[in-house]
Tab-separated table of C-alpha atoms in Angstrom:
chain	number	residue	atom	x	y	z
A	1	UNK	CA	-2.425	-43.086	9.760
A	2	UNK	CA	-4.451	-41.315	7.095
A	3	UNK	CA	-6.612	-39.814	10.248
A	4	UNK	CA	-3.366	-37.780	10.943
A	5	UNK	CA	-1.746	-37.196	7.678
A	6	UNK	CA	-1.417	-33.080	7.215
A	7	UNK	CA	-2.476	-32.644	11.013
A	8	UNK	CA	-0.011	-31.573	13.767
A	9	UNK	CA	-1.065	-33.530	16.954
A	10	UNK	CA	-0.646	-31.850	20.270
A	11	UNK	CA	-2.232	-33.344	24.004
A	12	UNK	CA	-5.486	-32.138	23.223
A	13	UNK	CA	-6.201	-33.672	19.841
A	14	UNK	CA	-5.420	-32.947	16.298
A	15	UNK	CA	-5.389	-29.465	14.819
A	16	UNK	CA	-4.784	-27.698	11.353
A	17	UNK	CA	-1.175	-26.833	11.309
A	18	UNK	CA	-2.839	-23.013	10.523
A	19	UNK	CA	-3.877	-22.757	14.314
A	20	UNK	CA	-0.469	-22.986	15.554
A	21	UNK	CA	1.221	-20.043	14.724
A	22	UNK	CA	4.351	-18.848	16.127
A	23	UNK	CA	6.086	-21.495	17.734
A	24	UNK	CA	8.779	-23.073	19.794
A	25	UNK	CA	9.941	-25.504	19.089
A	26	UNK	CA	12.346	-27.276	21.972
A	27	UNK	CA	10.949	-26.011	25.398
A	28	UNK	CA	10.201	-28.477	28.564
A	29	UNK	CA	7.304	-27.087	30.262
A	30	UNK	CA	7.327	-29.835	32.742
A	31	UNK	CA	10.869	-31.993	33.996
A	32	UNK	CA	13.096	-33.418	36.423
A	33	UNK	CA	17.316	-33.889	35.591
A	34	UNK	CA	18.470	-35.965	38.524
A	35	UNK	CA	21.206	-37.641	37.183
A	36	UNK	CA	23.143	-33.962	37.649
A	37	UNK	CA	24.752	-33.862	41.583
A	38	UNK	CA	23.290	-31.495	43.546
A	39	UNK	CA	24.337	-28.841	45.304
A	40	UNK	CA	23.711	-25.573	47.608
A	41	UNK	CA	21.780	-22.934	46.320
A	42	UNK	CA	23.811	-19.670	45.714
A	43	UNK	CA	22.260	-16.372	44.707
A	44	UNK	CA	21.349	-15.674	41.578
A	45	UNK	CA	24.881	-15.208	39.627
A	46	UNK	CA	26.052	-17.848	40.589
A	47	UNK	CA	23.081	-20.136	39.182
A	48	UNK	CA	23.210	-18.591	35.850
A	49	UNK	CA	26.777	-19.703	35.532
A	50	UNK	CA	26.302	-22.621	37.155
A	51	UNK	CA	22.208	-23.868	36.780
A	52	UNK	CA	22.997	-27.231	36.955
A	53	UNK	CA	25.109	-27.321	40.500
A	54	UNK	CA	22.404	-27.016	42.078
A	55	UNK	CA	19.647	-30.190	42.923
A	56	UNK	CA	16.665	-27.989	43.848
A	57	UNK	CA	16.850	-26.224	40.445
A	58	UNK	CA	16.700	-28.844	38.172
A	59	UNK	CA	12.870	-29.807	39.701
A	60	UNK	CA	10.948	-27.619	36.707
A	61	UNK	CA	8.217	-30.188	37.794
A	62	UNK	CA	7.523	-28.148	41.043
A	63	UNK	CA	6.372	-24.886	39.633
A	64	UNK	CA	3.399	-25.901	37.145
A	65	UNK	CA	1.813	-23.117	38.474
A	66	UNK	CA	4.438	-20.895	37.597
A	67	UNK	CA	5.014	-22.390	34.053
A	68	UNK	CA	0.633	-21.549	33.527
A	69	UNK	CA	1.462	-17.539	34.120
A	70	UNK	CA	4.596	-18.089	31.746
A	71	UNK	CA	2.784	-19.458	28.768
A	72	UNK	CA	-0.614	-17.027	29.289
A	73	UNK	CA	1.944	-14.488	28.879
A	74	UNK	CA	4.240	-15.853	26.095
A	75	UNK	CA	0.607	-16.173	24.612
A	76	UNK	CA	-0.391	-12.462	24.744
A	77	UNK	CA	2.909	-12.247	23.662
A	78	UNK	CA	2.059	-13.374	20.206
A	79	UNK	CA	3.214	-17.613	20.932
A	80	UNK	CA	0.755	-20.251	19.843
A	81	UNK	CA	2.433	-23.467	20.055
A	82	UNK	CA	4.967	-25.027	22.047
A	83	UNK	CA	6.909	-28.590	21.305
A	84	UNK	CA	7.910	-29.866	24.830
A	85	UNK	CA	10.447	-32.521	24.606
A	86	UNK	CA	10.114	-33.867	27.945
A	87	UNK	CA	10.603	-37.946	26.758
A	88	UNK	CA	11.471	-41.341	28.690
A	89	UNK	CA	14.065	-41.119	31.275
A	90	UNK	CA	13.458	-36.955	32.434
A	91	UNK	CA	9.234	-37.281	34.197
A	92	UNK	CA	7.130	-36.476	30.851
A	93	UNK	CA	4.364	-35.878	32.729
A	94	UNK	CA	1.260	-35.551	30.135
A	95	UNK	CA	-1.824	-35.227	31.993
A	96	UNK	CA	-0.110	-31.969	33.281
A	97	UNK	CA	0.377	-30.948	29.814
A	98	UNK	CA	-2.655	-31.484	28.634
A	99	UNK	CA	-4.149	-29.384	31.684
A	100	UNK	CA	-1.071	-26.251	31.012
A	101	UNK	CA	-2.900	-26.716	27.423
A	102	UNK	CA	-6.045	-26.593	28.671
A	103	UNK	CA	-5.554	-23.671	31.023
A	104	UNK	CA	-3.500	-21.356	28.367
A	105	UNK	CA	-4.751	-21.970	25.109
A	106	UNK	CA	-1.657	-22.489	23.894
A	107	UNK	CA	-0.983	-25.681	22.104
A	108	UNK	CA	1.525	-28.009	23.118
A	109	UNK	CA	2.650	-30.870	21.706
A	110	UNK	CA	4.010	-34.127	23.704
A	111	UNK	CA	7.230	-35.983	22.171
A	112	UNK	CA	7.610	-39.512	22.474
A	113	UNK	CA	10.758	-42.134	22.794
A	114	UNK	CA	13.953	-41.655	25.209
A	115	UNK	CA	16.585	-39.314	26.475
A	116	UNK	CA	20.348	-39.846	26.619
A	117	UNK	CA	21.866	-43.370	27.464
A	118	UNK	CA	22.449	-42.309	30.638
A	119	UNK	CA	18.056	-42.066	31.819
A	120	UNK	CA	17.591	-45.362	29.597
A	121	UNK	CA	16.400	-47.877	32.136
A	122	UNK	CA	18.132	-51.767	32.689
A	123	UNK	CA	14.534	-52.737	30.637
A	124	UNK	CA	14.892	-50.288	28.287
A	125	UNK	CA	18.536	-51.274	27.485
A	126	UNK	CA	17.518	-54.807	26.678
A	127	UNK	CA	14.793	-53.936	24.267
A	128	UNK	CA	15.662	-54.595	20.476
A	129	UNK	CA	15.290	-51.527	17.859
A	130	UNK	CA	11.748	-53.647	16.610
A	131	UNK	CA	10.663	-53.164	20.368
A	132	UNK	CA	11.703	-49.492	21.082
A	133	UNK	CA	9.701	-49.122	17.860
A	134	UNK	CA	6.288	-50.362	18.781
A	135	UNK	CA	6.616	-48.393	22.068
A	136	UNK	CA	7.447	-44.994	20.391
A	137	UNK	CA	4.893	-46.154	17.957
A	138	UNK	CA	2.020	-46.761	20.560
A	139	UNK	CA	2.623	-43.515	21.950
A	140	UNK	CA	2.290	-41.239	18.934
A	141	UNK	CA	-1.011	-43.236	18.015
A	142	UNK	CA	-2.394	-44.924	21.419
A	143	UNK	CA	-1.151	-42.238	24.029
A	144	UNK	CA	2.082	-42.360	26.365
A	145	UNK	CA	2.565	-43.771	29.847
A	146	UNK	CA	-0.646	-45.203	30.668
A	147	UNK	CA	-2.347	-42.245	29.151
A	148	UNK	CA	-4.806	-41.681	26.108
A	149	UNK	CA	-2.829	-38.234	25.536
A	150	UNK	CA	-0.693	-38.831	21.976
A	151	UNK	CA	2.625	-37.428	21.560
A	152	UNK	CA	2.756	-35.464	18.069
A	153	UNK	CA	6.824	-35.988	17.583
A	154	UNK	CA	9.226	-38.393	18.178
A	155	UNK	CA	11.712	-36.808	20.622
A	156	UNK	CA	13.911	-34.688	21.686
A	157	UNK	CA	15.522	-38.005	21.460
A	158	UNK	CA	19.316	-37.915	22.837
A	159	UNK	CA	22.461	-38.818	22.045
A	160	UNK	CA	26.217	-38.285	23.972
A	161	UNK	CA	29.554	-38.429	22.364
A	162	UNK	CA	30.521	-41.181	21.940
A	163	UNK	CA	26.910	-42.884	20.671
A	164	UNK	CA	26.151	-45.551	22.713
A	165	UNK	CA	24.877	-48.655	21.681
A	166	UNK	CA	21.783	-48.231	23.783
A	167	UNK	CA	21.536	-44.608	21.892
A	168	UNK	CA	22.299	-46.370	18.693
A	169	UNK	CA	19.256	-48.557	18.955
A	170	UNK	CA	16.936	-45.388	20.108
A	171	UNK	CA	18.357	-43.812	16.776
A	172	UNK	CA	16.980	-46.871	14.831
A	173	UNK	CA	13.347	-47.016	15.915
A	174	UNK	CA	12.755	-43.795	15.869
A	175	UNK	CA	13.888	-43.804	11.825
A	176	UNK	CA	11.368	-46.964	11.546
A	177	UNK	CA	8.686	-45.247	13.086
A	178	UNK	CA	8.930	-42.112	11.716
A	179	UNK	CA	9.332	-44.532	7.964
A	180	UNK	CA	5.935	-45.791	9.939
A	181	UNK	CA	3.888	-42.478	10.731
A	182	UNK	CA	5.022	-39.694	8.342
A	183	UNK	CA	5.657	-38.310	11.632
A	184	UNK	CA	8.460	-35.192	13.121
A	185	UNK	CA	11.783	-36.411	14.780
A	186	UNK	CA	13.957	-34.086	17.087
A	187	UNK	CA	17.329	-35.164	18.102
A	188	UNK	CA	19.129	-34.423	21.084
A	189	UNK	CA	23.321	-34.562	19.935
A	190	UNK	CA	26.437	-35.033	21.622
A	191	UNK	CA	28.064	-32.306	22.266
A	192	UNK	CA	31.049	-32.736	19.417
A	193	UNK	CA	30.900	-30.729	16.382
A	194	UNK	CA	30.745	-34.447	14.721
A	195	UNK	CA	27.871	-35.479	16.631
A	196	UNK	CA	24.820	-34.056	14.278
A	197	UNK	CA	26.485	-35.577	11.586
A	198	UNK	CA	26.881	-39.141	12.865
A	199	UNK	CA	23.356	-38.770	14.100
A	200	UNK	CA	22.004	-38.613	10.621
A	201	UNK	CA	24.439	-41.009	9.648
A	202	UNK	CA	22.376	-43.554	11.933
A	203	UNK	CA	19.001	-42.798	10.817
A	204	UNK	CA	19.537	-42.464	6.906
A	205	UNK	CA	20.906	-46.011	6.832
A	206	UNK	CA	17.802	-47.113	9.068
A	207	UNK	CA	15.165	-45.225	6.368
A	208	UNK	CA	15.058	-41.764	8.857
A	209	UNK	CA	13.392	-38.937	6.799
A	210	UNK	CA	16.290	-36.459	7.966
A	211	UNK	CA	14.261	-33.576	5.416
A	212	UNK	CA	11.374	-33.921	8.357
A	213	UNK	CA	13.866	-34.239	11.654
A	214	UNK	CA	14.991	-31.301	13.875
A	215	UNK	CA	19.055	-31.088	15.076
A	216	UNK	CA	19.269	-28.978	18.206
A	217	UNK	CA	20.819	-27.126	19.988
A	218	UNK	CA	23.731	-26.500	17.276
A	219	UNK	CA	24.251	-22.605	19.000
A	220	UNK	CA	26.636	-25.024	21.638
A	221	UNK	CA	28.112	-27.449	18.773
A	222	UNK	CA	29.041	-26.526	15.512
A	223	UNK	CA	31.141	-23.301	15.774
A	224	UNK	CA	32.725	-22.892	12.202
A	225	UNK	CA	31.117	-21.814	9.548
A	226	UNK	CA	32.227	-23.801	7.583
A	227	UNK	CA	31.545	-26.935	9.310
A	228	UNK	CA	28.264	-25.754	9.680
A	229	UNK	CA	27.265	-24.781	6.270
A	230	UNK	CA	28.827	-28.992	5.387
A	231	UNK	CA	26.287	-29.643	7.864
A	232	UNK	CA	23.555	-28.189	6.421
A	233	UNK	CA	23.819	-30.022	3.606
A	234	UNK	CA	22.217	-33.031	4.828
A	235	UNK	CA	19.347	-31.323	5.495
A	236	UNK	CA	18.012	-31.568	8.909
A	237	UNK	CA	16.614	-28.491	10.115
A	238	UNK	CA	18.942	-26.068	11.817
A	239	UNK	CA	17.485	-25.567	15.294
A	240	UNK	CA	18.843	-22.475	17.730
A	241	UNK	CA	17.533	-23.092	20.994
A	242	UNK	CA	19.214	-21.860	24.053
A	243	UNK	CA	18.428	-18.244	22.955
A	244	UNK	CA	18.325	-16.557	26.199
A	245	UNK	CA	21.101	-19.057	28.473
A	246	UNK	CA	24.090	-16.220	28.272
A	247	UNK	CA	27.206	-17.645	30.667
A	248	UNK	CA	30.738	-17.807	29.807
A	249	UNK	CA	31.056	-21.632	29.387
A	250	UNK	CA	29.439	-24.722	28.279
A	251	UNK	CA	28.649	-26.402	31.931
A	252	UNK	CA	28.974	-30.062	30.778
A	253	UNK	CA	32.269	-28.892	28.257
A	254	UNK	CA	34.259	-26.237	30.055
A	255	UNK	CA	36.165	-25.631	27.205
A	256	UNK	CA	33.254	-24.443	25.434
A	257	UNK	CA	32.154	-20.682	25.343
A	258	UNK	CA	28.910	-20.388	25.535
A	259	UNK	CA	27.696	-18.054	22.747
A	260	UNK	CA	25.521	-14.629	23.347
A	261	UNK	CA	22.393	-14.201	21.751
A	262	UNK	CA	23.633	-11.870	19.475
A	263	UNK	CA	26.213	-14.237	18.405
A	264	UNK	CA	23.366	-16.514	17.587
A	265	UNK	CA	21.657	-13.507	15.926
A	266	UNK	CA	24.624	-13.439	14.169
A	267	UNK	CA	24.693	-16.982	12.940
A	268	UNK	CA	21.033	-17.241	11.885
A	269	UNK	CA	21.612	-14.264	9.914
A	270	UNK	CA	24.518	-15.805	8.467
A	271	UNK	CA	22.372	-18.697	7.178
A	272	UNK	CA	19.818	-17.107	6.005
A	273	UNK	CA	22.005	-15.344	3.905
A	274	UNK	CA	23.076	-18.704	2.369
A	275	UNK	CA	19.753	-19.864	1.767
A	276	UNK	CA	18.781	-21.638	4.680
A	277	UNK	CA	15.588	-19.270	6.104
A	278	UNK	CA	14.016	-22.287	5.463
A	279	UNK	CA	15.319	-24.946	7.483
A	280	UNK	CA	16.061	-22.586	10.430
A	281	UNK	CA	13.971	-23.071	13.889
A	282	UNK	CA	14.789	-21.906	17.393
A	283	UNK	CA	13.652	-21.460	21.091
A	284	UNK	CA	14.936	-21.559	24.596
A	285	UNK	CA	15.355	-25.220	26.008
A	286	UNK	CA	14.062	-24.062	29.593
A	287	UNK	CA	14.614	-26.829	31.390
A	288	UNK	CA	15.552	-25.616	34.720
A	289	UNK	CA	13.974	-23.162	37.126
A	290	UNK	CA	15.999	-20.012	36.668
A	291	UNK	CA	14.910	-19.861	33.888
A	292	UNK	CA	11.733	-18.586	34.741
A	293	UNK	CA	10.333	-15.581	35.113
A	294	UNK	CA	9.346	-16.527	38.651
A	295	UNK	CA	13.354	-16.663	39.715
A	296	UNK	CA	14.687	-13.685	37.603
A	297	UNK	CA	14.847	-15.390	34.581
A	298	UNK	CA	13.750	-14.475	30.630
A	299	UNK	CA	10.791	-16.658	30.756
A	300	UNK	CA	9.107	-18.449	27.052
A	301	UNK	CA	8.493	-15.140	26.046
A	302	UNK	CA	12.216	-13.948	25.694
A	303	UNK	CA	12.631	-14.660	21.419
A	304	UNK	CA	9.416	-12.891	21.168
A	305	UNK	CA	10.293	-10.191	23.172
A	306	UNK	CA	13.952	-9.522	22.463
A	307	UNK	CA	15.384	-11.426	19.835
A	308	UNK	CA	12.573	-10.408	16.974
A	309	UNK	CA	13.713	-7.013	17.453
A	310	UNK	CA	17.235	-7.484	17.096
A	311	UNK	CA	16.928	-10.136	14.092
A	312	UNK	CA	15.178	-7.040	12.417
A	313	UNK	CA	18.370	-4.988	12.801
A	314	UNK	CA	20.794	-7.736	11.789
A	315	UNK	CA	19.705	-8.046	8.413
A	316	UNK	CA	16.653	-10.674	8.826
A	317	UNK	CA	13.452	-9.607	7.064
A	318	UNK	CA	9.452	-10.018	8.743
A	319	UNK	CA	9.784	-12.145	6.175
A	320	UNK	CA	12.195	-14.706	7.104
A	321	UNK	CA	11.166	-13.940	10.458
A	322	UNK	CA	7.571	-15.461	10.363
A	323	UNK	CA	9.091	-18.163	8.474
A	324	UNK	CA	11.176	-18.894	10.985
A	325	UNK	CA	8.888	-18.549	13.880
A	326	UNK	CA	5.700	-19.853	11.652
A	327	UNK	CA	5.768	-21.619	8.317
A	328	UNK	CA	8.956	-23.870	9.322
A	329	UNK	CA	7.664	-25.066	12.672
A	330	UNK	CA	4.480	-26.001	11.003
A	331	UNK	CA	6.069	-27.123	8.155
A	332	UNK	CA	7.915	-29.550	10.099
A	333	UNK	CA	5.145	-30.931	12.766
A	334	UNK	CA	2.805	-32.233	10.041
A	335	UNK	CA	2.557	-35.388	10.330
A	336	UNK	CA	2.771	-36.335	5.786
């Protein structure tokens, strides 16, 4: 643990936190999501509104060359690092992540642990909290998936709603591993406003460090500003990570109106004014082909090229932008 303290662990090894630069804290560079239903490919507008209804769109791992080009563009736009949130159950590919980091010079931090219940194998569901903890710790200290490539963050740890017994075990194991390692954690909460708070409760009861934990996908989970401020008081990082996703409804819950990028920026401005500029993180959560520029999407540079200028016109200063893109990710990703 002493060798990790004060460092960030990338797929190429340990780096000084100051080397990261501008960081997207929730992306995917290679993954699949085969538990979705296949449909025939349609035109691009339809696909943007229904990204999970086309089987072919879900195999991001088929587009390594396109992702490599995207990362080079991201670096040219001022990007320095990406947290790659693909975990066990959605085809984590550490050798490809290492190759992409070598080819592009972008720091890539890989995720340890397990995604949502429907991706848990029967073997995973039979494991005890202690066994799950040992696996996660090993993925950080020794290497994951039979490689010597070490993960630098636990997550994205996935939960649904209500949280299943298997997901609760993984959450407890995550907290135990975090206690042993002093490492960052990132959570994919269920699609209910109560889900983030319930995850925090389970982690806290298991000894987790909420101040070193990111709650993802708040832009599709908590919409009421009062509820958002109540959750923010719990102390986790507040991640708005669906920038570039503009559709009428949230695909998995059609009663939810998916916010626009302008609405996301408005919420960021609100949180900054309420004193939470040290707890905000942003990303795109790219995980389907249609969001790559090769297929007419926005790519990994969208925030740097388009959202930052918008933030600067909506009451967020350059100093605060730098906190969100550099200081906050650096502080979160540094091992204790």
